[in-house]
Amino acid sequence: MRPIILSSLKHYNRETFIKDLLAGIIVGIVALPLAIAFGIASGVTPEQGIITAIVAGFVISLLGGSKVQIGGPTGAFIVIIAGIIAQYGIQGLMVATVLAGCLLILLGALRLGTIIKYIPYPIVVGFTSGIALTIFTTQVQDLLGLTINGSVPADFISKWVCYAQNITSIDVWSAIVGIGSVVIIAMWPMLNRVRYVGGRLSSLNKIPGSLVAIIVMTIAVLILKAHGLATSVDTIGDRFTINASLPAPAVPALSWEVVRSLFAPALTIAVLGAIESLLSATVADGVIGDRHDSNQELIAQGVANIVSPIFGGIPATGAIARTMTNINNGGQTPISGIVHAVVLLLIFLLLMPLAQYIPMACLAGVLVIVSYNMSGWRTFKQLMKNPKSDISVLLITFLLTVIFDLTVAIEVGLMLACLLCMRRMAETTQVSVLTDEIDPATEVDFEATNLEHFRIPDGCEVYEINGPFFFGIANRFEEIMGRAHRRPKVRIIRMRKVPFVDSTGMHNLENLIAMSRSQGIHIILSGVQPKVREVLMHNDFGSIVGEDNIQPHINAALERAKEVLNEK
């Protein structure tokens, strides 16, 4: 494993640098309002959101396994960050982020990056849609300028009850700014369909709608306030003191008690970060026709999440929207991601004091659009046409995310993923019973010189297991044999299509042999694959069943069965 930037620079030239430079500048501009909005919505300062985009964005591009991945704070983390801060404080968040970084590095070092890809799609869509609805819910107060005495309840249902009870306290000016911001962002792509202005190619399509909305609404509110209007509209400066300087590095204090109490939140950050970053990198691969190194990407994400809190940042991961912006504007290598971080740093140092004039309602409008784009409601609707098992997983994950929290949703979602995997593996394993004859024309484990139909002798039954013999199928195999109407003298168990056997399968097989012995039934294993045979012999099955009762193919097993029947 090695950072992909090393191979990208081998044939780097001036033309590629210009493309990366322009893409990086545009992505930096796009990332600015999002970083501020994500920081505030997460319960930290706007500076911390931008610092995260700078530090984590730089590290992810420098060490990552994708050519075009852009890292930084994302909407998916808003809910979980706010929850951790509410329970453990800002120091708890810093520790949890560092622990999550260590877990991500461990996942990458153990080459477990591909495992994340096996999480069922309904689970990913379920908690992504749930996060989107939760983000929207948290922005209603600022979007409409509601006046609420005390703090807004944390849980979803109580929050909406509180909004309903205070709906008459809507501030008209805040609502105009918030809804107006949503309209500008939503309509901006439509305005850019006109590509030519005065016979020349328009560059307006390079400017993100969120930045346009912030500029327009900030200027509008400043003008209105100068004329004694819209004085009730809160701005960032009304709630935060803007500090346009990088904080001194500070390593959060770690102790065993702190680590133990924050391990669950750290695991949630790590899993969510891994899923989102690898999903973003995979989407990017499909667009640029490349392949990312998932393990190297996880290591980069881990390092970024260790470094980010040292400078006062919050959790970060790969951002799909910014990654796609990078691609669409010509980004070729990780240099564009580094440029994006440098652009944000310059804006932070030179222009950050201007952020105090941005209306909170406008940022709420930006996040409403973010939540809409995250919701994937079309995909959600499409998945509702899938089998009932997929629909159940989708709805359970969605409702757990919304009603409880993301930690519960991810834990239950991963458990559901495992159960679904085991169920589907069990469904692929079939057990069949043969009592008459076997046609060698359909076999692959018989002696080629013997082409006659093999008749199964009287007093013998042949059971064939087709698929993995693990705990999901072992009990079913026992049930099938238990339903047999007659008791044979010999049972042949064909295992030629069993690729592996687990401890439960071996335990059930051992019990079957012991039970059959007590009933006077002889067991013969046929066609055991080398890897499975090695596992069985390692667990002393040679002495349990007898090595002469483990036969390489079915005709040898049938011959052995005839010998046993003649002896009886």
Coordinates of C-alpha atoms in Angstrom, one line a residue:
M1 CA 0.0 0.0 0.0
R2 CA 1.2 3.5 -0.9
P3 CA -0.4 6.9 -1.4
I4 CA -1.7 7.2 -4.9
I5 CA -0.2 10.7 -5.2
L6 CA 3.3 9.1 -5.7
S7 CA 2.2 7.3 -8.8
S8 CA 0.2 10.3 -10.0
L9 CA 3.3 12.5 -10.0
K10 CA 5.4 10.2 -12.2
H11 CA 4.1 11.7 -15.4
Y12 CA 2.9 15.0 -14.0
N13 CA 3.1 18.0 -16.3
R14 CA 2.1 21.7 -16.6
E15 CA -1.2 20.9 -18.4
T16 CA -2.2 18.5 -15.6
F17 CA -1.2 21.1 -12.9
I18 CA -3.4 23.8 -14.5
K19 CA -6.4 21.5 -14.5
D20 CA -5.7 20.5 -10.9
L21 CA -5.2 24.2 -9.9
L22 CA -8.5 25.3 -11.4
A23 CA -10.5 22.4 -10.0
G24 CA -8.9 22.9 -6.6
I25 CA -9.9 26.6 -6.5
I26 CA -13.5 25.8 -7.5
V27 CA -13.8 23.0 -5.0
G28 CA -12.3 25.2 -2.3
I29 CA -15.0 27.9 -3.0
V30 CA -17.7 25.2 -3.0
A31 CA -16.4 23.7 0.3
L32 CA -16.4 27.1 2.2
P33 CA -20.1 27.5 2.9
L34 CA -20.6 23.8 3.5
A35 CA -17.7 23.7 6.0
I36 CA -19.2 26.7 7.9
A37 CA -22.7 25.2 7.8
F38 CA -21.6 21.7 8.9
G39 CA -19.5 23.1 11.7
I40 CA -22.3 25.2 13.2
A41 CA -24.9 22.5 12.7
S42 CA -22.6 20.0 14.5
G43 CA -22.5 22.2 17.6
V44 CA -19.0 23.6 17.1
T45 CA -17.8 27.0 15.8
P46 CA -17.7 27.9 12.1
E47 CA -13.9 28.1 12.3
Q48 CA -13.7 24.4 13.4
G49 CA -15.7 23.4 10.3
I50 CA -13.3 25.2 8.0
I51 CA -10.2 23.9 9.9
T52 CA -11.5 20.4 9.5
A53 CA -11.8 21.0 5.7
I54 CA -8.3 22.4 5.6
V55 CA -6.4 19.9 7.7
A56 CA -8.4 16.7 6.9
G57 CA -8.8 17.7 3.2
F58 CA -5.0 18.1 2.9
V59 CA -4.1 14.8 4.7
I60 CA -6.7 12.8 2.7
S61 CA -5.4 14.0 -0.6
L62 CA -1.8 13.6 0.4
L63 CA -2.1 10.1 1.8
G64 CA -5.3 8.7 0.1
G65 CA -5.8 5.9 -2.3
S66 CA -8.1 7.8 -4.7
K67 CA -6.9 10.3 -7.4
V68 CA -9.9 12.7 -7.0
Q69 CA -11.3 12.1 -3.5
I70 CA -12.0 15.4 -1.6
G71 CA -12.2 15.0 2.2
G72 CA -13.7 17.2 4.9
P73 CA -16.6 17.6 7.2
T74 CA -19.9 16.1 5.8
G75 CA -23.6 16.2 6.6
A76 CA -23.6 12.6 7.7
F77 CA -21.5 13.4 10.8
I78 CA -23.7 16.3 12.0
V79 CA -26.1 14.2 14.0
I80 CA -23.5 12.0 15.6
I81 CA -21.1 14.9 16.4
A82 CA -24.0 16.9 18.1
G83 CA -24.9 13.8 20.1
I84 CA -21.4 13.2 21.3
I85 CA -20.9 16.8 22.3
A86 CA -24.2 16.9 24.2
Q87 CA -23.2 13.7 26.2
Y88 CA -19.4 14.0 26.5
G89 CA -18.5 17.6 25.6
I90 CA -16.1 18.9 23.1
Q91 CA -13.1 17.1 24.7
G92 CA -15.0 13.9 24.4
L93 CA -15.6 14.5 20.7
M94 CA -11.8 15.1 20.2
V95 CA -11.0 11.8 21.9
A96 CA -13.6 9.9 20.0
T97 CA -12.4 11.3 16.7
V98 CA -8.8 10.3 17.5
L99 CA -9.9 6.8 18.5
A100 CA -12.0 6.6 15.3
G101 CA -8.8 7.5 13.3
C102 CA -6.9 4.7 15.0
L103 CA -9.7 2.2 14.1
L104 CA -9.7 3.4 10.5
I105 CA -5.9 2.9 10.3
L106 CA -6.3 -0.6 11.8
L107 CA -9.0 -1.5 9.2
G108 CA -6.7 -0.4 6.4
A109 CA -3.6 -2.1 7.8
L110 CA -5.6 -5.3 8.1
R111 CA -6.7 -4.9 4.5
L112 CA -10.4 -4.9 5.5
G113 CA -11.3 -2.1 3.1
T114 CA -13.2 -4.4 0.8
I115 CA -15.4 -5.7 3.6
I116 CA -17.2 -2.4 4.0
K117 CA -18.4 -2.8 0.4
Y118 CA -20.5 -5.9 1.5
I119 CA -22.8 -3.9 3.7
P120 CA -26.2 -4.3 2.1
Y121 CA -27.4 -1.3 0.0
P122 CA -30.8 -0.9 1.9
I123 CA -28.8 -0.3 5.1
V124 CA -26.7 2.4 3.6
V125 CA -29.8 4.1 2.0
G126 CA -31.7 3.7 5.3
F127 CA -29.4 5.5 7.5
T128 CA -28.4 8.0 4.9
S129 CA -32.0 9.0 4.4
G130 CA -32.5 9.0 8.2
I131 CA -29.6 11.3 8.6
A132 CA -31.0 13.6 5.9
L133 CA -34.4 13.9 7.7
T134 CA -32.7 14.5 11.0
I135 CA -30.5 17.3 9.6
F136 CA -33.6 18.9 8.1
T137 CA -35.3 18.7 11.5
T138 CA -32.5 20.4 13.3
Q139 CA -32.6 23.4 10.9
V140 CA -36.3 24.2 11.2
Q141 CA -35.8 26.6 14.1
D142 CA -33.2 28.8 12.3
L143 CA -34.9 28.4 8.9
L144 CA -38.2 29.9 10.2
G145 CA -36.7 32.0 13.0
L146 CA -38.8 30.3 15.7
T147 CA -38.6 31.8 19.2
I148 CA -38.4 28.9 21.6
N149 CA -37.9 29.3 25.3
G150 CA -35.2 27.0 26.6
S151 CA -33.5 24.4 24.5
V152 CA -35.1 22.4 21.8
P153 CA -35.6 18.7 22.7
A154 CA -33.0 16.3 21.4
D155 CA -35.2 13.5 20.1
F156 CA -37.0 13.6 16.7
I157 CA -40.6 13.4 17.8
S158 CA -40.3 15.8 20.7
K159 CA -38.5 18.3 18.5
W160 CA -41.4 18.4 16.0
V161 CA -43.9 18.7 18.9
C162 CA -41.9 21.7 20.1
Y163 CA -41.9 23.2 16.7
A164 CA -45.7 22.8 16.4
Q165 CA -46.3 24.4 19.8
N166 CA -44.2 27.4 18.8
I167 CA -45.2 27.7 15.2
T168 CA -46.9 31.1 15.9
S169 CA -43.5 32.6 16.8
I170 CA -42.2 32.5 13.2
D171 CA -40.0 35.5 12.4
V172 CA -41.1 36.7 8.9
W173 CA -37.7 38.1 7.9
S174 CA -35.8 35.0 8.9
A175 CA -38.3 32.8 7.0
I176 CA -37.9 35.0 3.9
V177 CA -34.1 34.7 4.1
G178 CA -34.2 31.0 4.8
I179 CA -36.7 30.0 2.2
G180 CA -35.2 32.5 -0.3
S181 CA -31.8 30.8 0.1
V182 CA -33.4 27.4 -0.6
V183 CA -35.0 28.9 -3.8
I184 CA -31.7 30.4 -5.0
I185 CA -29.8 27.2 -4.5
A186 CA -32.4 25.1 -6.1
M187 CA -32.9 27.4 -9.1
W188 CA -29.2 28.2 -9.7
P189 CA -28.5 25.1 -11.9
M190 CA -31.5 26.0 -14.0
L191 CA -30.2 29.5 -14.6
N192 CA -26.9 28.1 -15.8
R193 CA -28.5 26.1 -18.6
V194 CA -27.9 29.2 -20.6
R195 CA -24.3 28.6 -21.3
Y196 CA -23.5 31.6 -23.5
V197 CA -23.6 35.2 -22.4
G198 CA -22.8 37.8 -25.1
G199 CA -21.5 35.0 -27.4
R200 CA -19.0 33.8 -24.9
L201 CA -19.1 30.7 -22.7
S202 CA -20.5 31.6 -19.3
S203 CA -18.4 30.8 -16.2
L204 CA -21.3 31.2 -13.8
N205 CA -21.9 27.5 -13.8
K206 CA -18.6 27.2 -11.9
I207 CA -20.0 29.1 -8.9
P208 CA -21.9 27.0 -6.4
G209 CA -25.5 28.0 -5.7
S210 CA -24.8 27.8 -1.9
L211 CA -22.2 30.5 -2.2
V212 CA -24.5 32.7 -4.4
A213 CA -27.2 32.4 -1.8
I214 CA -24.9 33.3 1.1
I215 CA -23.5 36.4 -0.8
V216 CA -27.0 37.6 -1.9
M217 CA -28.7 37.0 1.4
T218 CA -25.8 38.5 3.5
I219 CA -25.8 41.7 1.4
A220 CA -29.6 41.9 1.5
V221 CA -29.7 41.5 5.3
L222 CA -27.0 44.1 5.7
I223 CA -28.9 46.6 3.6
L224 CA -32.2 45.9 5.3
K225 CA -30.6 46.3 8.8
A226 CA -29.1 49.6 7.7
H227 CA -32.6 50.8 7.0
G228 CA -34.0 49.5 10.3
L229 CA -35.5 46.3 8.8
A230 CA -34.8 42.6 9.4
T231 CA -33.2 43.4 12.7
S232 CA -34.5 40.2 14.1
V233 CA -32.5 38.1 11.7
D234 CA -29.6 36.4 13.6
T235 CA -26.2 36.2 12.0
I236 CA -23.1 34.1 12.8
G237 CA -21.6 37.0 14.6
D238 CA -24.6 37.2 16.9
R239 CA -23.9 33.7 18.2
F240 CA -20.1 33.2 17.7
T241 CA -16.9 35.2 18.1
I242 CA -15.0 34.7 14.9
N243 CA -11.3 34.0 15.3
A244 CA -9.3 33.9 12.0
S245 CA -6.2 32.2 13.2
L246 CA -5.2 28.6 13.4
P247 CA -5.2 27.2 17.0
A248 CA -2.0 25.8 18.5
P249 CA -1.9 22.0 18.2
A250 CA -3.2 20.2 21.3
V251 CA -3.3 16.5 21.9
P252 CA -6.5 15.4 23.8
A253 CA -5.9 13.7 27.1
L254 CA -6.3 9.9 26.9
S255 CA -6.9 7.5 29.7
W256 CA -8.3 4.0 29.8
E257 CA -11.5 5.1 31.4
V258 CA -12.0 7.8 28.7
V259 CA -11.2 5.4 25.9
R260 CA -13.6 2.7 27.3
S261 CA -16.5 5.2 27.6
L262 CA -16.0 6.7 24.2
F263 CA -15.2 3.5 22.3
A264 CA -18.8 3.1 21.0
P265 CA -19.1 6.6 19.6
A266 CA -15.6 6.2 18.1
L267 CA -16.7 3.0 16.4
T268 CA -19.7 4.7 15.0
I269 CA -17.6 7.5 13.6
A270 CA -15.1 5.0 12.1
V271 CA -17.8 2.8 10.5
L272 CA -19.7 5.8 9.1
G273 CA -16.5 7.4 7.9
A274 CA -15.3 4.2 6.2
I275 CA -18.6 3.6 4.5
E276 CA -19.0 7.2 3.2
S277 CA -15.4 7.6 2.1
L278 CA -15.3 4.3 0.2
L279 CA -18.7 4.9 -1.3
S280 CA -17.5 8.3 -2.5
A281 CA -14.3 6.8 -3.9
T282 CA -16.3 4.0 -5.7
V283 CA -18.6 6.5 -7.3
A284 CA -15.6 8.6 -8.4
D285 CA -14.0 5.4 -9.9
G286 CA -17.1 4.9 -12.0
V287 CA -16.9 8.4 -13.4
I288 CA -13.2 8.6 -14.2
G289 CA -12.7 4.9 -15.1
D290 CA -10.1 4.2 -12.4
R291 CA -9.7 2.0 -9.3
H292 CA -8.9 3.3 -5.9
D293 CA -7.0 1.5 -3.2
S294 CA -9.6 1.1 -0.5
N295 CA -7.1 0.1 2.3
Q296 CA -4.9 3.1 1.6
E297 CA -7.9 5.3 1.6
L298 CA -8.9 4.0 5.0
I299 CA -5.4 4.7 6.3
A300 CA -5.6 8.3 5.0
Q301 CA -9.0 8.8 6.6
G302 CA -7.6 7.5 9.8
V303 CA -4.6 9.8 9.8
A304 CA -6.9 12.7 8.9
N305 CA -9.2 12.0 11.9
I306 CA -6.2 11.8 14.2
V307 CA -4.7 15.1 13.0
S308 CA -7.9 17.1 12.6
P309 CA -8.9 17.2 16.4
I310 CA -5.3 18.1 17.3
F311 CA -5.9 21.4 15.5
G312 CA -9.4 21.8 16.9
G313 CA -11.2 20.1 14.0
I314 CA -14.1 17.5 13.9
P315 CA -14.5 14.1 12.2
A316 CA -14.0 14.1 8.4
T317 CA -14.5 11.7 5.6
G318 CA -14.7 11.6 1.8
A319 CA -17.4 14.0 0.5
I320 CA -19.3 12.8 -2.6
A321 CA -20.6 16.2 -3.7
R322 CA -17.1 17.9 -3.4
T323 CA -15.5 14.9 -5.1
M324 CA -17.9 15.1 -8.0
T325 CA -17.3 18.9 -8.2
N326 CA -13.6 18.1 -8.4
I327 CA -14.1 15.6 -11.3
N328 CA -16.5 17.8 -13.2
N329 CA -14.1 20.7 -13.1
G330 CA -11.2 18.7 -14.4
G331 CA -9.4 17.5 -11.3
Q332 CA -6.8 14.9 -12.4
T333 CA -4.7 14.0 -9.3
P334 CA -4.7 14.5 -5.5
I335 CA -2.9 17.8 -6.2
S336 CA -6.4 19.3 -6.8
G337 CA -7.4 18.3 -3.3
I338 CA -4.3 19.8 -1.8
V339 CA -5.0 23.1 -3.7
H340 CA -8.6 23.0 -2.3
A341 CA -7.2 22.9 1.2
V342 CA -4.7 25.8 0.5
V343 CA -7.6 27.9 -1.0
L344 CA -9.6 27.3 2.2
L345 CA -6.6 28.2 4.3
L346 CA -6.2 31.5 2.5
I347 CA -9.9 32.4 2.8
F348 CA -9.8 31.4 6.4
L349 CA -6.8 33.7 7.2
L350 CA -7.9 36.7 5.0
L351 CA -11.6 36.7 4.8
M352 CA -13.0 34.8 7.8
P353 CA -14.1 37.9 9.7
L354 CA -16.7 38.6 7.0
A355 CA -18.4 35.3 8.0
Q356 CA -19.9 37.0 11.0
Y357 CA -22.4 38.8 8.7
I358 CA -23.9 35.5 7.3
P359 CA -27.5 35.0 8.4
M360 CA -28.2 31.8 10.3
A361 CA -31.4 31.4 8.3
C362 CA -29.3 31.3 5.1
L363 CA -27.0 28.6 6.5
A364 CA -30.2 26.7 7.5
G365 CA -31.3 27.0 3.9
V366 CA -28.0 25.6 2.7
L367 CA -28.4 22.6 5.0
V368 CA -32.0 22.0 3.9
I369 CA -30.7 21.5 0.3
V370 CA -27.9 19.3 1.7
S371 CA -30.4 17.2 3.5
Y372 CA -32.6 17.0 0.4
N373 CA -29.7 15.8 -1.8
M374 CA -28.7 13.3 0.9
S375 CA -32.2 11.9 1.3
G376 CA -32.0 9.9 -2.0
W377 CA -35.8 9.7 -1.9
R378 CA -35.9 8.3 -5.4
T379 CA -33.6 5.5 -4.5
F380 CA -35.7 5.0 -1.3
K381 CA -38.8 4.8 -3.3
Q382 CA -37.3 2.3 -5.7
L383 CA -36.1 0.0 -2.9
M384 CA -39.6 -0.1 -1.6
K385 CA -40.4 -2.3 -4.6
N386 CA -37.8 -4.9 -3.6
P387 CA -38.4 -8.1 -1.7
K388 CA -39.9 -7.8 1.8
S389 CA -36.6 -8.6 3.5
D390 CA -34.9 -5.6 1.9
I391 CA -37.8 -3.4 2.6
S392 CA -37.8 -4.4 6.3
V393 CA -34.1 -3.7 6.6
L394 CA -34.5 -0.3 4.9
L395 CA -37.3 0.8 7.1
I396 CA -35.8 -0.5 10.3
T397 CA -32.5 1.3 9.7
F398 CA -34.3 4.5 8.6
L399 CA -36.6 4.6 11.7
L400 CA -33.8 3.7 14.1
T401 CA -31.7 6.5 12.7
V402 CA -34.5 9.0 13.0
I403 CA -36.2 8.0 16.2
F404 CA -33.1 6.9 18.2
D405 CA -29.7 7.8 16.9
L406 CA -27.1 6.8 14.3
T407 CA -25.1 4.7 16.7
V408 CA -28.1 2.4 17.3
A409 CA -28.9 2.4 13.6
I410 CA -25.4 1.4 12.6
E411 CA -25.1 -1.3 15.3
V412 CA -28.5 -2.8 14.4
G413 CA -27.8 -2.3 10.7
L414 CA -24.5 -4.2 10.8
M415 CA -26.2 -7.0 12.8
L416 CA -29.0 -7.1 10.2
A417 CA -26.3 -7.3 7.5
C418 CA -24.7 -10.3 9.1
L419 CA -28.1 -12.0 9.6
L420 CA -29.1 -11.4 6.0
C421 CA -25.7 -12.7 4.8
M422 CA -26.1 -15.8 6.8
R423 CA -29.7 -16.3 5.8
R424 CA -28.8 -16.0 2.1
M425 CA -25.9 -18.3 2.4
A426 CA -28.1 -20.8 4.1
E427 CA -30.6 -20.4 1.3
T428 CA -27.9 -21.2 -1.3
T429 CA -27.1 -24.5 0.5
Q430 CA -29.3 -27.4 -0.5
V431 CA -29.6 -30.8 1.0
S432 CA -31.0 -33.6 -1.2
V433 CA -31.7 -37.3 -0.5
L434 CA -31.0 -40.0 -3.1
T435 CA -32.4 -43.5 -2.5
D436 CA -32.5 -45.1 -6.0
E437 CA -29.6 -44.5 -8.4
I438 CA -27.0 -42.0 -9.4
D439 CA -26.3 -41.2 -13.1
P440 CA -22.6 -40.8 -13.7
A441 CA -23.3 -38.6 -16.7
T442 CA -24.2 -35.8 -14.2
E443 CA -21.3 -36.5 -11.9
V444 CA -17.7 -35.1 -11.7
D445 CA -16.3 -37.2 -8.9
F446 CA -16.7 -40.8 -10.3
E447 CA -14.1 -43.0 -12.0
A448 CA -14.2 -42.3 -15.7
T449 CA -13.8 -46.0 -16.6
N450 CA -17.0 -46.9 -14.9
L451 CA -19.9 -45.5 -16.9
E452 CA -22.8 -47.6 -15.7
H453 CA -25.6 -46.2 -13.6
F454 CA -24.8 -46.6 -9.9
R455 CA -27.6 -48.2 -8.0
I456 CA -27.8 -47.3 -4.4
P457 CA -28.0 -50.6 -2.6
D458 CA -30.9 -51.5 -0.3
G459 CA -30.3 -50.3 3.2
C460 CA -28.3 -47.3 2.1
E461 CA -29.3 -43.6 1.7
V462 CA -27.2 -40.9 0.1
Y463 CA -27.5 -37.3 1.3
E464 CA -25.9 -34.6 -0.8
I465 CA -25.0 -31.2 0.7
N466 CA -24.6 -28.5 -2.0
G467 CA -23.1 -25.4 -0.5
P468 CA -21.3 -24.3 2.7
F469 CA -21.9 -26.5 5.7
F470 CA -22.1 -23.9 8.5
F471 CA -24.4 -23.3 11.4
G472 CA -27.1 -21.9 9.1
I473 CA -27.6 -25.2 7.4
A474 CA -26.3 -27.8 9.9
N475 CA -29.6 -27.9 11.9
R476 CA -31.6 -28.1 8.7
F477 CA -29.5 -31.2 7.7
E478 CA -30.3 -32.9 11.0
E479 CA -34.1 -32.1 10.5
I480 CA -34.1 -33.6 7.0
M481 CA -32.5 -36.8 8.3
G482 CA -34.8 -36.9 11.3
R483 CA -37.9 -36.8 8.9
A484 CA -36.7 -40.0 7.1
H485 CA -39.4 -42.6 7.1
R486 CA -37.1 -45.5 7.4
R487 CA -33.8 -46.2 9.2
P488 CA -31.1 -47.2 6.8
K489 CA -28.1 -49.3 7.7
V490 CA -25.7 -47.0 5.9
R491 CA -25.8 -43.2 5.3
I492 CA -23.5 -41.7 2.7
I493 CA -23.0 -37.9 3.1
R494 CA -21.7 -36.4 -0.2
M495 CA -19.6 -33.3 0.5
R496 CA -18.1 -32.7 -3.0
K497 CA -19.9 -29.3 -3.3
V498 CA -19.1 -28.2 0.3
P499 CA -16.4 -25.4 0.0
F500 CA -16.0 -25.0 3.8
V501 CA -17.3 -26.2 7.1
D502 CA -17.5 -24.2 10.3
S503 CA -17.3 -25.3 14.0
T504 CA -21.1 -25.7 14.2
G505 CA -21.2 -27.8 11.1
M506 CA -18.4 -30.1 12.5
H507 CA -20.2 -30.3 15.9
N508 CA -23.4 -31.3 14.2
L509 CA -21.6 -33.8 12.0
E510 CA -19.9 -35.3 15.1
N511 CA -23.3 -35.5 16.9
L512 CA -24.8 -37.2 13.8
I513 CA -22.1 -39.8 13.7
A514 CA -22.5 -40.5 17.4
M515 CA -26.3 -40.7 17.1
S516 CA -26.1 -42.9 14.0
R517 CA -23.7 -45.2 15.8
S518 CA -26.2 -45.6 18.7
Q519 CA -28.9 -46.5 16.1
G520 CA -26.7 -49.0 14.3
I521 CA -26.3 -46.7 11.3
H522 CA -22.9 -46.5 9.5
I523 CA -21.7 -43.1 8.2
I524 CA -19.6 -42.7 5.1
L525 CA -18.3 -39.3 3.9
S526 CA -17.9 -38.9 0.1
G527 CA -16.0 -36.4 -2.1
V528 CA -14.6 -34.3 0.7
Q529 CA -12.7 -31.4 -0.8
P530 CA -9.0 -31.0 0.3
K531 CA -9.5 -27.9 2.4
V532 CA -12.6 -29.4 4.2
R533 CA -10.8 -32.7 4.7
E534 CA -7.9 -30.9 6.2
V535 CA -10.2 -29.2 8.7
L536 CA -12.0 -32.4 9.5
M537 CA -8.7 -34.3 10.0
H538 CA -7.4 -31.5 12.2
N539 CA -10.4 -32.0 14.4
D540 CA -9.7 -35.8 14.6
F541 CA -12.6 -36.9 12.4
G542 CA -10.3 -39.7 11.1
S543 CA -10.7 -41.5 14.4
I544 CA -14.3 -40.4 14.9
V545 CA -15.7 -41.7 11.6
G546 CA -12.8 -43.9 10.6
E547 CA -10.4 -43.0 7.8
D548 CA -11.7 -45.8 5.6
N549 CA -15.1 -44.1 5.8
I550 CA -13.8 -40.9 4.2
Q551 CA -13.9 -41.7 0.5
P552 CA -12.7 -39.5 -2.4
H553 CA -15.7 -40.0 -4.7
I554 CA -19.2 -41.5 -4.9
N555 CA -18.4 -44.8 -6.5
A556 CA -15.7 -45.5 -3.9
A557 CA -18.3 -44.6 -1.2
L558 CA -20.9 -46.9 -2.7
E559 CA -18.3 -49.8 -2.8
R560 CA -17.5 -49.1 0.8
A561 CA -21.3 -49.1 1.6
K562 CA -21.7 -52.6 0.0
E563 CA -18.8 -53.9 2.1
V564 CA -20.5 -52.6 5.3
L565 CA -23.8 -54.1 4.3
N566 CA -22.3 -57.4 3.5
E567 CA -20.6 -57.4 6.9
K568 CA -24.0 -56.8 8.5

